[in-house]
Every structure is written in C-alpha cells, then in structure tokens.
Coordinates of C-alpha atoms in Angstrom, one line a residue:
M96 CA -6.9 -10.8 12.4
K97 CA -6.9 -6.5 11.8
F98 CA -7.2 -5.4 8.6
Q99 CA -7.7 -9.0 7.1
A100 CA -10.7 -10.6 8.8
E101 CA -12.8 -7.6 8.3
Y102 CA -12.1 -7.7 4.3
R103 CA -12.9 -11.4 3.5
D104 CA -16.2 -10.4 5.7
L105 CA -19.5 -12.4 4.6
V106 CA -22.1 -10.2 6.0
A107 CA -19.9 -7.2 4.5
A108 CA -19.3 -8.7 0.6
K109 CA -23.2 -9.1 0.7
K110 CA -23.6 -5.6 1.8
L111 CA -21.8 -4.6 -1.2
Q112 CA -23.3 -7.0 -3.8
R113 CA -26.4 -5.9 -3.2
A114 CA -25.6 -2.2 -3.2
I115 CA -24.2 -2.8 -6.3
G116 CA -27.5 -4.4 -8.2
E117 CA -29.4 -1.2 -6.5
I118 CA -27.3 1.5 -8.5
V119 CA -26.8 -0.6 -11.9
T120 CA -29.0 0.5 -14.6
Q121 CA -26.9 -0.4 -17.9
P122 CA -23.7 -2.8 -18.9
W123 CA -20.3 -1.7 -18.0
T124 CA -16.9 -2.8 -18.5
I125 CA -14.6 -2.4 -15.8
M126 CA -10.8 -3.5 -16.0
E127 CA -9.0 -4.1 -12.4
V128 CA -5.3 -3.4 -13.4
C129 CA -3.2 -6.0 -10.9
G130 CA -2.9 -9.4 -11.8
G131 CA -3.3 -10.0 -7.4
Q132 CA -6.2 -8.5 -7.7
T133 CA -7.5 -11.3 -10.6
H134 CA -6.6 -13.8 -8.3
T135 CA -8.7 -12.4 -5.7
I136 CA -11.3 -12.2 -8.0
V137 CA -11.3 -16.0 -9.3
R138 CA -10.8 -17.4 -6.4
Y139 CA -14.1 -15.9 -4.3
G140 CA -16.0 -16.3 -8.0
I141 CA -16.4 -11.7 -7.4
D142 CA -16.7 -11.4 -10.8
E143 CA -20.0 -14.6 -10.8
L144 CA -21.5 -13.0 -8.2
L145 CA -22.0 -9.6 -9.6
P146 CA -25.0 -8.4 -12.0
D147 CA -24.6 -9.4 -15.4
E148 CA -24.3 -6.2 -16.3
V149 CA -20.8 -5.4 -14.9
E150 CA -17.9 -7.9 -16.2
L151 CA -14.8 -7.0 -15.4
V152 CA -11.7 -8.0 -18.3
H153 CA -8.1 -8.5 -16.4
G154 CA -4.7 -6.4 -17.3
P155 CA -1.5 -6.0 -17.8
G156 CA -0.5 -5.7 -13.5
C157 CA 1.4 -9.3 -13.8
P158 CA 5.0 -8.3 -13.7
V159 CA 6.4 -11.8 -14.5
C160 CA 3.9 -11.7 -17.5
V161 CA 4.9 -8.7 -19.9
T162 CA 8.5 -8.6 -19.0
P163 CA 9.2 -9.7 -22.5
L164 CA 10.8 -12.6 -24.4
E165 CA 14.3 -11.0 -24.9
L166 CA 14.9 -10.1 -21.6
I167 CA 13.7 -13.7 -20.5
D168 CA 16.1 -15.1 -23.1
K169 CA 19.3 -12.1 -22.1
A170 CA 18.6 -13.5 -18.4
I171 CA 18.8 -16.9 -19.9
E172 CA 22.3 -16.1 -21.6
I173 CA 23.7 -14.7 -18.7
A174 CA 22.6 -17.2 -16.4
S175 CA 24.1 -20.1 -18.4
C176 CA 27.9 -18.2 -18.0
D177 CA 30.4 -20.3 -15.6
D178 CA 31.2 -17.4 -13.7
V179 CA 27.4 -15.7 -13.0
I180 CA 25.7 -16.6 -9.9
F181 CA 22.1 -15.4 -11.4
C182 CA 19.4 -14.0 -8.6
S183 CA 15.9 -13.9 -8.7
F184 CA 12.5 -14.2 -7.7
G185 CA 10.8 -17.7 -7.9
D186 CA 8.1 -17.1 -10.4
M187 CA 10.5 -16.0 -13.2
L188 CA 12.4 -19.2 -13.3
R189 CA 9.7 -21.4 -14.7
V190 CA 8.9 -18.4 -17.5
P191 CA 9.0 -20.2 -20.6
G192 CA 11.6 -18.0 -23.5
S193 CA 12.4 -19.3 -26.7
R194 CA 13.7 -22.5 -26.6
H195 CA 14.7 -23.0 -22.5
D196 CA 13.5 -21.4 -18.9
L197 CA 15.3 -20.5 -16.4
F198 CA 14.7 -24.2 -14.4
E199 CA 16.3 -26.3 -17.4
I200 CA 19.4 -23.6 -16.9
K201 CA 19.8 -24.7 -13.1
A202 CA 19.0 -28.2 -13.9
S203 CA 21.8 -28.2 -16.1
G204 CA 24.3 -26.8 -13.3
G205 CA 23.5 -23.1 -13.9
D206 CA 23.8 -21.0 -10.8
V207 CA 20.9 -20.4 -10.7
R208 CA 19.9 -19.1 -6.9
I209 CA 15.6 -17.8 -5.5
V210 CA 16.0 -14.9 -3.6
Y211 CA 13.7 -12.9 -1.6
S212 CA 15.2 -9.5 -1.9
P213 CA 17.5 -7.3 -3.9
L214 CA 19.4 -6.8 -1.3
D215 CA 20.0 -10.1 -0.8
C216 CA 22.2 -10.3 -3.4
L217 CA 24.4 -8.1 -2.3
K218 CA 25.5 -10.4 0.5
V219 CA 25.9 -13.0 -2.0
A220 CA 28.1 -11.5 -4.4
E221 CA 30.2 -10.2 -1.5
Q222 CA 30.9 -13.6 -0.7
N223 CA 31.7 -14.6 -3.4
P224 CA 34.1 -11.7 -5.0
D225 CA 35.6 -14.1 -7.9
R226 CA 31.9 -14.4 -9.6
T227 CA 29.7 -12.1 -10.6
V228 CA 25.9 -11.4 -9.2
V229 CA 23.1 -10.7 -11.2
F230 CA 20.2 -10.0 -10.5
F231 CA 16.8 -9.8 -12.3
A232 CA 15.1 -6.6 -11.5
V233 CA 11.4 -7.2 -13.0
G234 CA 8.1 -5.6 -11.5
F235 CA 6.0 -2.6 -11.5
E236 CA 6.8 0.8 -9.1
T237 CA 5.8 -1.6 -6.2
T238 CA 9.5 -3.6 -6.9
A239 CA 11.6 -0.6 -7.3
P240 CA 12.0 1.0 -4.8
A241 CA 13.7 -2.2 -3.4
N242 CA 15.6 -2.7 -6.6
A243 CA 17.4 1.2 -6.7
M244 CA 18.6 0.2 -3.0
A245 CA 20.5 -2.6 -3.7
V246 CA 22.1 -0.7 -6.8
W247 CA 22.5 2.2 -4.5
Q248 CA 23.8 0.3 -2.2
A249 CA 26.7 -1.6 -4.3
K250 CA 27.9 1.9 -5.4
K251 CA 27.9 2.8 -1.8
R252 CA 30.2 -0.1 -1.0
R253 CA 32.0 -0.7 -3.5
I254 CA 30.4 -3.9 -4.7
D255 CA 31.3 -4.7 -8.9
N256 CA 30.7 -7.7 -8.9
F257 CA 27.0 -7.0 -8.6
A258 CA 24.2 -5.8 -12.1
V259 CA 20.4 -6.1 -12.5
L260 CA 19.3 -7.4 -15.9
V261 CA 16.5 -4.3 -15.4
S262 CA 12.5 -4.7 -16.9
H263 CA 10.6 -2.4 -14.9
V264 CA 7.7 -1.2 -16.8
L265 CA 5.0 1.6 -15.2
V266 CA 1.6 1.3 -14.9
P267 CA -0.2 4.4 -15.9
P268 CA 1.5 4.3 -19.7
A269 CA 0.1 0.8 -19.9
M270 CA -3.5 1.6 -18.6
E271 CA -2.8 4.5 -21.3
S272 CA -2.0 2.5 -24.1
I273 CA -5.6 0.3 -23.7
L274 CA -7.7 3.3 -24.1
S275 CA -5.6 4.8 -26.6
S276 CA -6.4 1.6 -28.4
P277 CA -9.6 1.6 -31.8
N278 CA -10.2 -1.8 -29.6
H279 CA -10.6 -1.7 -25.9
R280 CA -13.8 -1.8 -23.9
V281 CA -13.1 -0.4 -20.9
Q282 CA -15.3 2.4 -19.4
G283 CA -13.4 2.3 -15.7
F284 CA -10.4 1.2 -13.9
L285 CA -9.9 -0.5 -10.9
G286 CA -6.4 0.8 -9.4
A287 CA -3.1 -1.1 -8.1
G288 CA -3.3 -0.2 -4.5
H289 CA 0.7 -1.2 -4.2
V290 CA 1.7 0.7 -6.8
C291 CA -0.5 3.8 -5.9
S292 CA 1.2 2.9 -2.3
V293 CA 4.3 3.8 -3.6
M294 CA 3.4 6.7 -6.4
G295 CA 0.5 7.5 -5.5
Y296 CA -2.0 8.9 -7.8
E297 CA -1.5 12.1 -8.6
D298 CA -0.7 10.9 -11.8
Y299 CA -4.2 8.9 -12.5
E300 CA -6.2 12.2 -12.7
P301 CA -4.4 13.9 -15.7
L302 CA -5.6 9.8 -17.5
A303 CA -9.0 9.8 -15.6
T304 CA -9.8 13.6 -17.5
R305 CA -8.6 13.0 -20.8
Y306 CA -9.9 9.9 -21.5
Q307 CA -12.9 10.1 -19.5
V308 CA -13.5 7.4 -17.0
P309 CA -13.2 6.9 -13.0
I310 CA -10.4 5.3 -11.4
V311 CA -10.7 3.4 -8.1
V312 CA -7.8 2.7 -6.8
T313 CA -8.6 -1.0 -4.8
G314 CA -7.1 -3.3 -2.4
F315 CA -6.5 -6.7 -2.7
E316 CA -9.6 -8.2 -0.1
P317 CA -12.5 -9.4 -2.0
V318 CA -14.1 -6.7 0.3
D319 CA -12.4 -4.3 -0.7
L320 CA -12.5 -5.3 -4.9
L321 CA -16.4 -5.2 -4.4
E322 CA -16.4 -1.1 -2.3
G323 CA -13.9 -0.5 -5.3
I324 CA -16.1 -2.3 -7.8
Y325 CA -19.4 -0.9 -6.6
R326 CA -17.4 3.0 -5.8
C327 CA -16.7 2.2 -9.7
V328 CA -19.9 1.2 -11.5
R329 CA -22.0 4.6 -8.6
M330 CA -19.2 6.9 -10.5
L331 CA -20.3 5.3 -14.3
E332 CA -24.0 5.6 -13.4
Q333 CA -23.8 9.3 -12.2
G334 CA -21.6 10.1 -15.0
K335 CA -18.2 11.1 -12.7
I336 CA -14.5 10.7 -13.6
G337 CA -12.0 11.1 -11.4
V338 CA -9.8 9.2 -9.2
D339 CA -11.8 7.6 -6.0
N340 CA -9.4 6.1 -3.4
Q341 CA -11.1 2.5 -1.6
Y342 CA -7.6 1.6 -0.5
A343 CA -6.8 4.4 2.0
R344 CA -6.0 3.0 4.7
A345 CA -2.5 2.3 2.4
V346 CA -2.7 4.8 -0.2
K347 CA -1.9 8.7 -0.1
R348 CA -2.4 10.9 -2.7
E349 CA 0.8 12.2 -3.5
G350 CA 2.4 8.2 -2.1
S351 CA 5.5 7.5 -0.4
R352 CA 8.2 10.4 -1.7
V353 CA 11.1 8.8 0.0
A354 CA 10.8 5.5 -1.9
Q355 CA 9.8 7.8 -4.8
G356 CA 13.3 10.0 -3.9
L357 CA 15.1 7.0 -4.6
I358 CA 13.8 6.0 -7.8
K359 CA 14.6 8.6 -9.1
E360 CA 18.3 9.0 -8.0
V361 CA 18.7 5.4 -9.4
F362 CA 16.3 5.2 -12.4
E363 CA 14.7 7.5 -15.2
V364 CA 12.0 6.7 -17.4
T365 CA 12.3 5.0 -20.9
D366 CA 11.0 3.4 -23.4
R367 CA 9.5 -0.7 -22.6
K368 CA 8.8 -3.0 -24.4
W369 CA 5.7 -5.4 -22.7
R370 CA 5.6 -8.8 -24.3
G371 CA 2.3 -9.6 -26.2
I372 CA 1.6 -6.2 -26.7
G373 CA 4.6 -4.8 -28.1
T374 CA 7.1 -0.9 -27.4
I375 CA 4.8 1.4 -24.8
P376 CA 6.7 5.2 -25.3
H377 CA 7.9 6.0 -21.5
S378 CA 6.6 3.0 -19.7
G379 CA 9.9 1.4 -18.1
F380 CA 12.3 2.0 -16.2
R381 CA 16.7 1.8 -16.9
L382 CA 19.8 2.8 -14.6
R383 CA 20.7 6.6 -15.1
S384 CA 24.2 7.3 -16.4
E385 CA 26.0 7.4 -12.7
Y386 CA 24.8 3.9 -12.3
E387 CA 24.9 2.4 -15.7
R388 CA 28.7 -0.1 -15.2
F389 CA 25.9 -2.1 -12.7
D390 CA 23.5 -2.7 -15.8
A391 CA 23.7 -6.5 -17.3
E392 CA 23.0 -5.9 -20.7
Q393 CA 25.7 -3.2 -21.0
R394 CA 28.3 -5.8 -19.0
F395 CA 27.3 -9.3 -20.5
A396 CA 26.3 -8.2 -24.7
V397 CA 23.4 -10.1 -24.7
G398 CA 21.8 -6.9 -27.3
D399 CA 20.7 -9.4 -30.0
V400 CA 19.3 -11.8 -29.0
Q401 CA 16.6 -14.0 -31.6
V402 CA 13.6 -14.6 -29.8
R403 CA 10.3 -17.2 -31.0
E404 CA 7.5 -17.0 -29.6
S405 CA 4.8 -19.4 -29.9
S406 CA 2.2 -18.5 -32.2
K407 CA -0.8 -21.1 -30.2
C408 CA -0.3 -18.4 -27.0
I409 CA -3.3 -15.4 -26.9
S410 CA -2.2 -13.8 -23.9
G411 CA -1.2 -10.8 -25.1
M412 CA -5.1 -10.1 -25.8
V413 CA -6.0 -12.0 -22.3
L414 CA -3.6 -9.0 -20.6
Q415 CA -5.7 -6.0 -22.7
G416 CA -8.8 -7.2 -21.1
I417 CA -10.1 -8.3 -24.8
H418 CA -9.6 -11.6 -24.6
K419 CA -10.7 -14.2 -21.7
P420 CA -8.0 -17.1 -20.4
H421 CA -10.3 -19.4 -21.4
E422 CA -11.5 -18.2 -24.9
C423 CA -7.8 -19.2 -25.9
P424 CA -8.1 -22.6 -27.9
A425 CA -4.7 -23.7 -26.6
F426 CA -6.2 -22.9 -22.7
G427 CA -5.9 -26.1 -20.4
K428 CA -5.0 -27.9 -23.5
E429 CA -1.4 -27.8 -25.3
C430 CA -1.8 -24.8 -22.1
T431 CA -1.6 -26.0 -18.9
P432 CA 0.8 -25.2 -15.3
E433 CA 2.8 -27.6 -16.0
H434 CA 3.2 -26.8 -19.9
P435 CA 3.0 -23.2 -20.5
L436 CA 3.0 -21.7 -23.6
G437 CA 2.6 -18.1 -22.3
A438 CA 4.1 -16.2 -18.9
T439 CA -0.1 -15.7 -18.3
M440 CA -0.3 -19.6 -17.1
V441 CA 3.1 -20.1 -15.8
S442 CA 3.2 -16.5 -12.7
S443 CA 1.7 -16.5 -9.7
E444 CA -0.4 -13.5 -11.2
G445 CA -0.9 -14.8 -14.5
A446 CA -5.4 -14.6 -15.6
C447 CA -4.3 -17.8 -16.9
A448 CA -2.9 -19.2 -14.1
A449 CA -6.4 -17.8 -12.1
Y450 CA -8.7 -19.3 -14.4
Y451 CA -6.9 -22.7 -14.9
N452 CA -5.9 -22.8 -10.8
Y453 CA -9.5 -22.1 -9.6
G454 CA -11.1 -24.3 -11.7
R455 CA -12.9 -22.0 -14.6
L456 CA -11.7 -24.4 -18.0
L457 CA -15.2 -23.4 -19.8
E458 CA -16.6 -20.1 -20.9
S459 CA -20.1 -21.9 -19.1
H460 CA -18.4 -22.1 -15.3
Q461 CA -20.8 -21.8 -12.8
P462 CA -19.7 -20.7 -9.9
S463 CA -18.9 -23.6 -6.8
C464 CA -18.9 -23.3 -2.9
S465 CA -15.0 -24.2 -3.3
S466 CA -13.7 -21.4 -2.2
T467 CA -11.4 -21.7 0.5
L468 CA -8.5 -19.5 3.0
A469 CA -6.0 -21.0 5.9
G470 CA -8.6 -24.9 5.3
K471 CA -11.7 -23.0 6.0
P472 CA -14.3 -21.0 4.0
A473 CA -13.9 -17.9 3.4
I474 CA -16.5 -16.1 1.4
V475 CA -18.5 -18.1 -0.5
P476 CA -20.4 -17.7 -3.7
L477 CA -22.9 -15.4 -2.9
P478 CA -26.8 -16.2 -3.9
T479 CA -28.0 -13.5 -7.0
D480 CA -31.4 -13.1 -5.9

C-alpha cells in the first residue's frame, strides 16, 4: 500500500537505526510532541532500538489528556440536562471528571452520542429542533478547521439549537512553555506532522531560534519517526538550529491557507488552561464575538464548577516529559485503563495508555518481538549490534 508499507519497512528501519548509531557522540534528549507518535514509538519499540545516548521523552500532544478537568465537569453538567443531546468523539467519554465521566451520564439515561465529525451534529440538530445539540470541540489545530466549519455552517443555515463546548489548544505555545521551564530536559523536538499540515511550520522557526533548538516535523509511521530522530540527532551533533521537514509528503511551510482562513473566521486566540500543566498564555482558541451565541458555556451558564483532581496522578509531569508513565507509583496498580486516575491512561493517544497497552509495566522493560500489524509482524525490535 503506497504511503504505508514503505514506512513500515524493516530494511529501511534497520538502515536508519545504524545511521543514528554512527553519528551520535553524546547524550541527547528529544521530545516527540504528539501522542500518536508516542504510541507508534512504544508499540514498535523504537525508543528501545536507539543508542543509549538518545533518549525520547513524551510531550503534551494528546488533546484528550490536556482538556482541563473543569471542561470535563462542565460537559458532564450540560450532558445531564434533559433537553440536551451531547455529542463527542468517543475518546472523551471515559475521561474521568471530578466525580463522574460521560459514560456514566449516558448509562444513567443522558442522551450522550459518539460522532465522527462535528458536521454530523448539525444533522442531529435539524432532526431534533426542540432540543439543544452540544458538541465537545476538543483538539489541537488539526481538528479546529472541521469544528470551525460546523459553527460557520450552523450560523449560515440558522441552526440555532446547536452549540459547542470549546477546548481547543495550540502546539507552539505549549512547546515554548516547556522550553521556558527551568526543569526541562528537551534539546530537540519531533513536531507533529498533522498539526503542521494545517498550520505549516512558520511559527516554529522563531521558536527554534529563540531557544536554540532543532525541530523536525515528522510523520507517524515507524520509518518516519526513525528518520525524524536521525535528522534531529544530526542537527544536534552539528550544532544546527531551525526547522527541518521530514513529512514533506503532507506538510508545506505555509500549511493550508484555506483551513487557516476558516479557523480565523470563527475562532480567536485566547489563554487556555491545560490539564495537569496550568494556564499557558495564547495557547487556545475561543469563539469570536460574531459566533458567541453558539458558545455552550454561555448558553448553559456553567461558569463556576468545583473540581477535584486525583492527588496520586502525575500525568502533568508525564505530559511535560519530566517523568515517564512507569515512574508513577499508581501506574498499572491503582491506575489502569479500566480504572484510570487521569486522562493519560484512558486516551487512545495518552502516554500512560501506550505504556500499559504495550507492556511497558516496569522501568526495566526489555523489548519483545510482539509488535504486530494487522496480525503480521511489522517492524520487530532490531538488534543493536
């Protein structure tokens, strides 16, 4: 299959593994920003194939994980209303709020529905004119265009029984927040290719210059990630800063101007709170005043909620690359996918879920040959000699 098999090719992976080993001369710490990249890395054991000098740490690029607890609780409060049809992507339903999750609301009789596109919500709203349809609009720049389109269409088609609970976050401010921390260990980044396919990577260039780091925009398949790591290590070894684009088959420097125009039509940049991290200036989107009648927070007056985060969960530290999932005392014990303490364990892009699902239960984990794809061996862990 074009654009898949060649990026899961064992020979190409071995070649890149050797190339990384040949150029590295000192320890480097690289952060992959995206949770999807984290899952590929852990699933295929890519981090364990690298030389000891190269360490990968995991970043805040899981939209479900960083949605603040207050928004989860507000979603639950809105979804509990009798005259509401609450729509969401499936990942959000099992994310724990202070006391409940959306699945529990659904089980107790709430009309909570899983959708695959925000535009589906408009059809539901038209079919149910006596009820209000609310969509939980979470995600990074990747999902913002589709959510903006839904709001734009609602205004154009006068679908006034539709609203969105907005929790959009932006990648570059989060990277800057990490680099500004005195505790950070990050010397280079693997940028999230899908985000850059929308926004481009122009905004990453001043960030790389200001903090003197290399950033390599990278795809999501094993060979993509190994090539991204190789390019990043090469820049570090050569003392180069700036932005390199490994994912050129999908990303242009300027991104998609059409998608960006739609985002700017509906949203404006605002400060945004990230779960486990805190408020990051200019790191999110909110509806512009022309579209504020579609704002579910205003329509349902859920401004004040009292939240209660688990004191045992260290997901905020995991999201900043300070700790890894198996370093949490609750990991795999009190915190499992069936009984998560934090969103990083329940999200399909969460780092804790990746470690749990692929057997990284101990810090001393050794690679196995269990990685599979469609029931067949994909890239098995490669020998390091």
